[in-house]
GROMACS .gro file of C-alpha atoms in nm:
model
  382
    1MET     CA    1  -5.587   3.968   1.369
    2LYS     CA    2  -5.483   4.318   1.272
    3LYS     CA    3  -5.202   4.373   1.025
    4LYS     CA    4  -5.002   4.561   1.289
    5ASP     CA    5  -5.021   4.263   1.528
    6LYS     CA    6  -4.906   4.027   1.254
    7MET     CA    7  -4.606   4.248   1.189
    8LYS     CA    8  -4.505   4.218   1.556
    9GLU     CA    9  -4.498   3.839   1.528
   10LYS     CA   10  -4.242   3.841   1.249
   11GLY     CA   11  -3.866   3.852   1.298
   12PHE     CA   12  -3.621   3.696   1.543
   13VAL     CA   13  -3.681   3.641   1.911
   14PHE     CA   14  -3.372   3.667   2.133
   15LYS     CA   15  -3.351   3.523   2.480
   16LYS     CA   16  -3.084   3.438   2.733
   17TYR     CA   17  -2.877   3.131   2.645
   18GLU     CA   18  -2.967   2.828   2.852
   19GLU     CA   19  -2.711   2.552   2.885
   20PRO     CA   20  -2.843   2.212   2.774
   21ASN     CA   21  -2.968   2.011   3.068
   22ILE     CA   22  -2.706   1.743   3.130
   23THR     CA   23  -2.666   1.531   3.440
   24PRO     CA   24  -2.364   1.563   3.671
   25PHE     CA   25  -2.252   1.218   3.551
   26GLU     CA   26  -2.264   1.318   3.183
   27LYS     CA   27  -2.064   1.635   3.251
   28LEU     CA   28  -1.792   1.447   3.438
   29PHE     CA   29  -1.794   1.158   3.190
   30GLU     CA   30  -1.697   1.389   2.901
   31ILE     CA   31  -1.396   1.509   3.101
   32PHE     CA   32  -1.316   1.155   3.216
   33LYS     CA   33  -1.295   1.026   2.855
   34GLU     CA   34  -1.050   1.302   2.762
   35LEU     CA   35  -0.835   1.222   3.064
   36ILE     CA   36  -0.831   0.850   2.987
   37THR     CA   37  -0.708   0.927   2.634
   38HIS     CA   38  -0.434   1.162   2.759
   39THR     CA   39  -0.315   0.915   3.025
   40SER     CA   40  -0.304   0.622   2.778
   41GLY     CA   41  -0.570   0.427   2.965
   42ASP     CA   42  -0.416   0.476   3.311
   43LEU     CA   43  -0.730   0.494   3.525
   44ASP     CA   44  -0.555   0.588   3.849
   45GLU     CA   45  -0.376   0.880   3.686
   46ALA     CA   46  -0.697   0.993   3.514
   47LEU     CA   47  -0.886   0.992   3.846
   48ASP     CA   48  -0.603   1.185   4.013
   49TRP     CA   49  -0.635   1.450   3.742
   50LEU     CA   50  -1.012   1.453   3.788
   51TYR     CA   51  -0.976   1.516   4.163
   52GLN     CA   52  -0.736   1.804   4.092
   53LEU     CA   53  -0.968   1.956   3.834
   54ASP     CA   54  -1.259   1.925   4.075
   55GLU     CA   55  -1.062   2.102   4.346
   56GLU     CA   56  -0.966   2.386   4.111
   57TYR     CA   57  -1.286   2.430   3.911
   58LYS     CA   58  -1.552   2.297   4.152
   59LEU     CA   59  -1.692   2.039   3.912
   60THR     CA   60  -1.898   1.870   4.183
   61ASP     CA   61  -2.095   1.962   4.495
   62ASP     CA   62  -2.219   1.788   4.807
   63ASP     CA   63  -2.509   1.632   4.616
   64TYR     CA   64  -2.281   1.458   4.364
   65THR     CA   65  -1.916   1.394   4.443
   66ILE     CA   66  -1.627   1.230   4.257
   67GLU     CA   67  -1.688   0.921   4.469
   68ASP     CA   68  -2.048   0.912   4.346
   69PHE     CA   69  -1.920   0.942   3.989
   70ILE     CA   70  -1.677   0.652   4.036
   71GLU     CA   71  -1.957   0.440   4.177
   72ASP     CA   72  -2.174   0.526   3.874
   73LEU     CA   73  -1.887   0.427   3.643
   74LYS     CA   74  -1.885   0.086   3.811
   75GLN     CA   75  -2.262   0.047   3.798
   76LYS     CA   76  -2.279   0.145   3.432
   77GLY     CA   77  -1.999  -0.094   3.335
   78TYR     CA   78  -1.735   0.163   3.237
   79ILE     CA   79  -1.482   0.047   3.494
   80LYS     CA   80  -1.437  -0.280   3.679
   81GLU     CA   81  -1.233  -0.410   3.968
   82GLU     CA   82  -0.975  -0.675   3.894
   83LEU     CA   83  -0.829  -0.885   4.174
   84ASP     CA   84  -0.452  -0.918   4.195
   85PRO     CA   85  -0.377  -1.260   4.345
   86ASP     CA   86  -0.112  -1.266   4.613
   87GLY     CA   87   0.178  -1.502   4.636
   88ASP     CA   88  -0.018  -1.798   4.770
   89GLY     CA   89  -0.234  -1.814   4.457
   90GLU     CA   90  -0.560  -1.795   4.653
   91GLY     CA   91  -0.675  -1.493   4.459
   92ASP     CA   92  -0.761  -1.285   4.767
   93GLY     CA   93  -0.512  -1.008   4.702
   94SER     CA   94  -0.588  -0.639   4.669
   95GLY     CA   95  -0.793  -0.523   4.374
   96SER     CA   96  -0.735  -0.254   4.113
   97LEU     CA   97  -0.976  -0.062   3.891
   98LYS     CA   98  -0.953  -0.093   3.513
   99ILE     CA   99  -1.150   0.058   3.227
  100THR     CA  100  -1.367  -0.178   3.024
  101SER     CA  101  -1.432  -0.231   2.654
  102LYS     CA  102  -1.745  -0.018   2.698
  103THR     CA  103  -1.522   0.277   2.788
  104GLU     CA  104  -1.296   0.206   2.492
  105ARG     CA  105  -1.598   0.224   2.259
  106ALA     CA  106  -1.714   0.546   2.424
  107ILE     CA  107  -1.371   0.702   2.370
  108ARG     CA  108  -1.373   0.603   2.002
  109LYS     CA  109  -1.721   0.751   1.957
  110GLN     CA  110  -1.614   1.074   2.127
  111ALA     CA  111  -1.312   1.100   1.898
  112LEU     CA  112  -1.537   1.049   1.595
  113ASP     CA  113  -1.782   1.315   1.714
  114GLN     CA  114  -1.501   1.562   1.782
  115ILE     CA  115  -1.344   1.521   1.438
  116PHE     CA  116  -1.634   1.437   1.208
  117GLY     CA  117  -1.870   1.673   1.391
  118LYS     CA  118  -1.641   1.966   1.310
  119MET     CA  119  -1.639   1.864   0.945
  120ARG     CA  120  -2.019   1.856   0.929
  121LYS     CA  121  -2.045   2.200   1.084
  122SER     CA  122  -1.787   2.354   0.852
  123ASN     CA  123  -1.895   2.161   0.542
  124SER     CA  124  -1.534   2.064   0.490
  125GLY     CA  125  -1.433   1.731   0.350
  126ASN     CA  126  -1.735   1.716   0.122
  127HIS     CA  127  -1.525   1.625  -0.180
  128ARG     CA  128  -1.665   1.416  -0.463
  129THR     CA  129  -1.510   1.237  -0.756
  130SER     CA  130  -1.576   1.381  -1.100
  131HIS     CA  131  -1.706   1.046  -1.228
  132VAL     CA  132  -2.082   1.002  -1.221
  133GLY     CA  133  -2.315   0.722  -1.317
  134ARG     CA  134  -2.499   0.438  -1.151
  135GLY     CA  135  -2.354   0.439  -0.804
  136ASP     CA  136  -2.437   0.485  -0.439
  137GLU     CA  137  -2.377   0.851  -0.355
  138HIS     CA  138  -2.644   1.104  -0.460
  139THR     CA  139  -2.514   1.419  -0.626
  140GLY     CA  140  -2.825   1.639  -0.665
  141ASP     CA  141  -2.771   1.657  -1.044
  142PHE     CA  142  -3.022   1.516  -1.293
  143ARG     CA  143  -3.018   1.384  -1.649
  144ASP     CA  144  -3.271   1.235  -1.891
  145TYR     CA  145  -3.372   0.875  -1.836
  146GLN     CA  146  -3.187   0.630  -2.061
  147PHE     CA  147  -3.261   0.270  -2.148
  148GLY     CA  148  -3.098   0.044  -1.890
  149ASP     CA  149  -3.125   0.289  -1.598
  150SER     CA  150  -3.257   0.124  -1.283
  151LEU     CA  151  -3.615   0.226  -1.202
  152ASP     CA  152  -3.524   0.307  -0.843
  153ARG     CA  153  -3.295   0.582  -0.975
  154ILE     CA  154  -3.585   0.774  -1.130
  155SER     CA  155  -3.656   1.097  -0.946
  156MET     CA  156  -4.035   1.097  -0.917
  157THR     CA  157  -4.053   1.455  -0.793
  158GLU     CA  158  -3.858   1.597  -1.088
  159SER     CA  159  -4.033   1.365  -1.336
  160LEU     CA  160  -4.380   1.474  -1.217
  161ARG     CA  161  -4.271   1.835  -1.237
  162ASN     CA  162  -4.161   1.784  -1.599
  163ALA     CA  163  -4.493   1.615  -1.684
  164GLN     CA  164  -4.693   1.908  -1.546
  165ILE     CA  165  -4.481   2.158  -1.735
  166ASN     CA  166  -4.489   1.962  -2.063
  167HIS     CA  167  -4.852   1.844  -2.062
  168GLY     CA  168  -5.037   2.072  -1.823
  169ILE     CA  169  -5.219   1.996  -1.499
  170GLY     CA  170  -5.574   1.961  -1.633
  171ASP     CA  171  -5.508   1.658  -1.856
  172PHE     CA  172  -5.220   1.494  -1.670
  173ASN     CA  173  -4.997   1.267  -1.874
  174MET     CA  174  -4.642   1.136  -1.827
  175SER     CA  175  -4.423   1.019  -2.113
  176HIS     CA  176  -4.078   0.870  -2.147
  177ASP     CA  177  -3.937   1.214  -2.224
  178ASP     CA  178  -4.051   1.344  -1.882
  179LEU     CA  179  -3.845   1.096  -1.682
  180VAL     CA  180  -3.521   1.208  -1.522
  181VAL     CA  181  -3.261   1.020  -1.323
  182GLU     CA  182  -3.051   1.155  -1.039
  183GLU     CA  183  -2.680   1.114  -1.094
  184THR     CA  184  -2.483   0.916  -0.836
  185HIS     CA  185  -2.117   0.866  -0.753
  186TYR     CA  186  -1.942   0.536  -0.756
  187LYS     CA  187  -1.828   0.431  -0.409
  188SER     CA  188  -1.549   0.182  -0.373
  189GLN     CA  189  -1.430  -0.037  -0.093
  190MET     CA  190  -1.111   0.086   0.066
  191SER     CA  191  -0.835  -0.091   0.256
  192THR     CA  192  -0.637   0.152   0.469
  193VAL     CA  193  -0.328   0.109   0.685
  194LEU     CA  194  -0.269   0.388   0.934
  195MET     CA  195   0.093   0.419   1.053
  196ILE     CA  196   0.158   0.603   1.380
  197ASP     CA  197   0.504   0.716   1.485
  198LEU     CA  198   0.583   0.616   1.846
  199SER     CA  199   0.937   0.754   1.853
  200HIS     CA  200   1.045   0.964   2.148
  201SER     CA  201   1.017   1.290   1.955
  202MET     CA  202   0.638   1.256   1.963
  203ILE     CA  203   0.645   1.400   2.317
  204LEU     CA  204   0.953   1.620   2.295
  205TYR     CA  205   0.958   1.998   2.342
  206GLY     CA  206   0.656   1.993   2.574
  207GLU     CA  207   0.413   1.908   2.295
  208ASP     CA  208   0.189   1.602   2.317
  209ARG     CA  209   0.169   1.473   1.962
  210ILE     CA  210   0.072   1.113   2.032
  211THR     CA  211  -0.271   1.192   2.180
  212PRO     CA  212  -0.403   1.362   1.863
  213ALA     CA  213  -0.264   1.073   1.658
  214LYS     CA  214  -0.446   0.823   1.880
  215LYS     CA  215  -0.767   1.022   1.853
  216VAL     CA  216  -0.746   1.015   1.474
  217ALA     CA  217  -0.693   0.639   1.479
  218MET     CA  218  -0.985   0.582   1.716
  219ALA     CA  219  -1.213   0.809   1.513
  220LEU     CA  220  -1.121   0.637   1.186
  221ALA     CA  221  -1.183   0.297   1.345
  222GLU     CA  222  -1.525   0.407   1.468
  223LEU     CA  223  -1.616   0.564   1.132
  224ILE     CA  224  -1.522   0.255   0.932
  225THR     CA  225  -1.684   0.000   1.162
  226THR     CA  226  -2.011   0.195   1.185
  227ARG     CA  227  -2.046   0.369   0.847
  228TYR     CA  228  -1.829   0.169   0.605
  229PRO     CA  229  -1.823  -0.186   0.744
  230LYS     CA  230  -1.699  -0.326   0.411
  231ASP     CA  231  -1.385  -0.113   0.432
  232THR     CA  232  -1.086  -0.232   0.632
  233LEU     CA  233  -0.856  -0.041   0.864
  234ASP     CA  234  -0.531  -0.183   0.998
  235ILE     CA  235  -0.324   0.019   1.242
  236ILE     CA  236   0.048  -0.022   1.292
  237VAL     CA  237   0.291   0.168   1.511
  238PHE     CA  238   0.660   0.211   1.449
  239GLY     CA  239   0.967   0.301   1.651
  240ASN     CA  240   1.283   0.093   1.627
  241ASP     CA  241   1.054  -0.175   1.481
  242ALA     CA  242   0.697  -0.183   1.353
  243TRP     CA  243   0.412  -0.394   1.482
  244PRO     CA  244   0.033  -0.410   1.437
  245VAL     CA  245  -0.205  -0.301   1.712
  246SER     CA  246  -0.574  -0.375   1.751
  247ILE     CA  247  -0.847  -0.116   1.786
  248ALA     CA  248  -0.877  -0.209   2.152
  249ASP     CA  249  -0.509  -0.121   2.203
  250LEU     CA  250  -0.542   0.238   2.084
  251PRO     CA  251  -0.624   0.414   2.413
  252TYR     CA  252  -0.318   0.254   2.573
  253LEU     CA  253  -0.053   0.352   2.316
  254LYS     CA  254   0.251   0.524   2.462
  255VAL     CA  255   0.559   0.684   2.312
  256GLY     CA  256   0.877   0.486   2.381
  257PRO     CA  257   1.253   0.555   2.381
  258TYR     CA  258   1.259   0.472   2.012
  259HIS     CA  259   1.425   0.592   1.695
  260THR     CA  260   1.214   0.616   1.378
  261ASN     CA  261   1.223   0.307   1.155
  262THR     CA  262   1.000   0.430   0.874
  263VAL     CA  263   1.117   0.153   0.641
  264ASP     CA  264   1.003  -0.123   0.877
  265GLY     CA  265   0.663   0.045   0.909
  266LEU     CA  266   0.620   0.068   0.533
  267LYS     CA  267   0.725  -0.295   0.485
  268LEU     CA  268   0.463  -0.414   0.733
  269ALA     CA  269   0.196  -0.186   0.583
  270MET     CA  270   0.255  -0.322   0.233
  271ASP     CA  271   0.260  -0.682   0.357
  272ILE     CA  272  -0.084  -0.624   0.513
  273LEU     CA  273  -0.227  -0.460   0.200
  274ARG     CA  274  -0.095  -0.731  -0.033
  275ARG     CA  275  -0.332  -0.972   0.139
  276LYS     CA  276  -0.636  -0.749   0.086
  277ARG     CA  277  -0.868  -0.818  -0.206
  278ASN     CA  278  -1.005  -0.466  -0.231
  279THR     CA  279  -0.909  -0.272  -0.542
  280ASN     CA  280  -0.840   0.054  -0.356
  281LYS     CA  281  -0.558   0.050  -0.105
  282GLN     CA  282  -0.379   0.331   0.073
  283ILE     CA  283  -0.134   0.410   0.352
  284PHE     CA  284  -0.171   0.704   0.591
  285MET     CA  285   0.147   0.786   0.784
  286ILE     CA  286   0.151   1.022   1.082
  287THR     CA  287   0.505   1.119   1.178
  288ASP     CA  288   0.688   1.417   1.321
  289GLY     CA  289   1.048   1.323   1.260
  290LYS     CA  290   1.303   1.203   1.016
  291PRO     CA  291   1.381   0.835   0.958
  292SER     CA  292   1.670   0.749   1.185
  293CYS     CA  293   1.681   0.371   1.210
  294ILE     CA  294   1.712   0.065   0.985
  295ARG     CA  295   1.703  -0.301   1.082
  296GLU     CA  296   1.967  -0.491   0.889
  297ARG     CA  297   1.929  -0.844   0.754
  298ASP     CA  298   2.132  -0.991   1.040
  299GLY     CA  299   1.886  -0.840   1.291
  300SER     CA  300   2.113  -0.557   1.404
  301TYR     CA  301   2.008  -0.193   1.395
  302TYR     CA  302   2.174   0.091   1.213
  303LYS     CA  303   2.084   0.419   1.384
  304ASN     CA  304   2.174   0.778   1.312
  305SER     CA  305   1.983   1.071   1.459
  306MET     CA  306   2.217   1.336   1.320
  307GLY     CA  307   2.055   1.492   1.016
  308LEU     CA  308   1.928   1.286   0.724
  309ASP     CA  309   2.143   0.977   0.674
  310PRO     CA  310   2.168   0.901   0.298
  311TYR     CA  311   2.171   0.525   0.361
  312ILE     CA  312   1.843   0.537   0.558
  313VAL     CA  313   1.682   0.793   0.327
  314ASP     CA  314   1.756   0.588   0.014
  315LYS     CA  315   1.587   0.288   0.179
  316CYS     CA  316   1.277   0.504   0.237
  317TYR     CA  317   1.272   0.615  -0.127
  318ASN     CA  318   1.297   0.251  -0.238
  319MET     CA  319   0.997   0.159  -0.022
  320ALA     CA  320   0.799   0.449  -0.168
  321GLN     CA  321   0.873   0.326  -0.520
  322GLN     CA  322   0.775  -0.031  -0.430
  323ALA     CA  323   0.441   0.092  -0.297
  324ARG     CA  324   0.387   0.286  -0.620
  325LYS     CA  325   0.443  -0.033  -0.826
  326LEU     CA  326   0.178  -0.201  -0.611
  327GLN     CA  327  -0.055   0.097  -0.677
  328ILE     CA  328  -0.059   0.186  -0.307
  329PRO     CA  329  -0.049   0.564  -0.257
  330ILE     CA  330   0.110   0.692   0.063
  331THR     CA  331  -0.028   1.005   0.224
  332THR     CA  332   0.211   1.152   0.479
  333PHE     CA  333   0.091   1.383   0.754
  334MET     CA  334   0.411   1.553   0.865
  335ILE     CA  335   0.388   1.716   1.207
  336ALA     CA  336   0.702   1.923   1.159
  337GLN     CA  337   0.805   2.239   0.978
  338ASP     CA  338   1.183   2.189   0.946
  339PRO     CA  339   1.279   2.282   0.586
  340TYR     CA  340   1.518   1.988   0.537
  341LEU     CA  341   1.254   1.740   0.661
  342MET     CA  342   0.992   1.895   0.436
  343GLN     CA  343   1.230   1.854   0.143
  344PHE     CA  344   1.276   1.486   0.232
  345ILE     CA  345   0.898   1.432   0.242
  346ARG     CA  346   0.859   1.609  -0.094
  347GLU     CA  347   1.109   1.371  -0.255
  348PHE     CA  348   0.957   1.071  -0.077
  349THR     CA  349   0.610   1.172  -0.201
  350GLN     CA  350   0.737   1.221  -0.556
  351ALA     CA  351   0.889   0.870  -0.552
  352ASN     CA  352   0.550   0.727  -0.454
  353GLN     CA  353   0.332   0.972  -0.649
  354GLY     CA  354   0.134   1.009  -0.328
  355LYS     CA  355   0.042   1.313  -0.121
  356ALA     CA  356   0.185   1.503   0.173
  357PHE     CA  357   0.040   1.744   0.426
  358TYR     CA  358   0.269   1.961   0.634
  359THR     CA  359   0.062   2.032   0.938
  360GLY     CA  360   0.062   2.104   1.305
  361LEU     CA  361  -0.168   1.922   1.541
  362GLN     CA  362  -0.457   2.160   1.481
  363GLY     CA  363  -0.684   2.019   1.214
  364LEU     CA  364  -0.492   1.693   1.174
  365GLY     CA  365  -0.804   1.482   1.217
  366GLU     CA  366  -1.014   1.684   0.975
  367MET     CA  367  -0.747   1.658   0.704
  368ILE     CA  368  -0.716   1.282   0.741
  369PHE     CA  369  -1.093   1.239   0.730
  370GLU     CA  370  -1.124   1.458   0.421
  371ASP     CA  371  -0.859   1.257   0.243
  372TYR     CA  372  -1.014   0.926   0.347
  373GLU     CA  373  -1.360   1.031   0.226
  374THR     CA  374  -1.216   1.159  -0.101
  375ASN     CA  375  -1.014   0.848  -0.177
  376ARG     CA  376  -1.288   0.598  -0.102
  377LYS     CA  377  -1.525   0.768  -0.347
  378LYS     CA  378  -1.293   0.730  -0.641
  379ARG     CA  379  -1.432   0.518  -0.922
  380ILE     CA  380  -1.291   0.169  -0.945
  381ARG     CA  381  -1.123   0.113  -1.281
  382GLY     CA  382  -1.093  -0.241  -1.405
   0.00000   0.00000   0.00000
């Protein structure tokens, strides 16, 4: 081949972008999962939205309709029909469609891909502890082999390279001085409690704040169960009271006509973590408002939505200090920019010696994932 022809073969080749070949079901299923999350698991409402979107944006054609998609959802096990027995108890009443656990898993996986996929593309969240040694996480750094190092930590490629440099290729020889070991990070087990604010302000002012919070919870649950099965994640929600929810409950969470009982949420979170045997424990709290409610010892509620009530605030500071004594850091993700609320969170964080992020909804998931990955790689100290 002539040199001129070889030159023509070098360089970039540009061509028209071709959309990845996906089936009509796959295209609609991506939209369907988003709608299910936004409607808190209400299948009828999600399908109504899907029909409206189809009418506006022509998502389907005569060859594949919304009805065909619904039938495929049934066949693939993503939705099922449940019979509602009538008054005579014979069980022959009208039926209703419900999503299945398979759909719940698909939604969690989508949330994980949306959040963690962005982190991989942007290389964000790739934080590492400064402590190195015999651990699990490879660093790419090397040091000389020392007595007691595990043989499986020896980097054969780098060791062979040293042997060739030190002794030559003709008369190959490898000595103890040629061996190098790749440094690794310690990785610790982590017990995390994620607190989600369900007070009414999470949907005020035309901004849906609960859906991103749910997505974060679902993504964290999927990450831990698939990548870090030895870690634990407990999820609690708080309004006038606090209560635990299961992973399966997450798509169905709804904001209620609640005040914000931050103290009750922190009490429950610490009770859960006290029972964990893991050395590393932490609390993530997603909230957009000020604490405005306390449950008294007699079971009554003290509520005050006007400004920051000193009585309620002092209770929050006390809980932050208790968590600090238990060596449980609290990381607050504050979805608000009000100066007086930011000041409260600063003082709350100082009392706990934890961390705070003042953020909008954009990037909330990435920040939580970065912090989770950072904290779980900290070296355990006896």
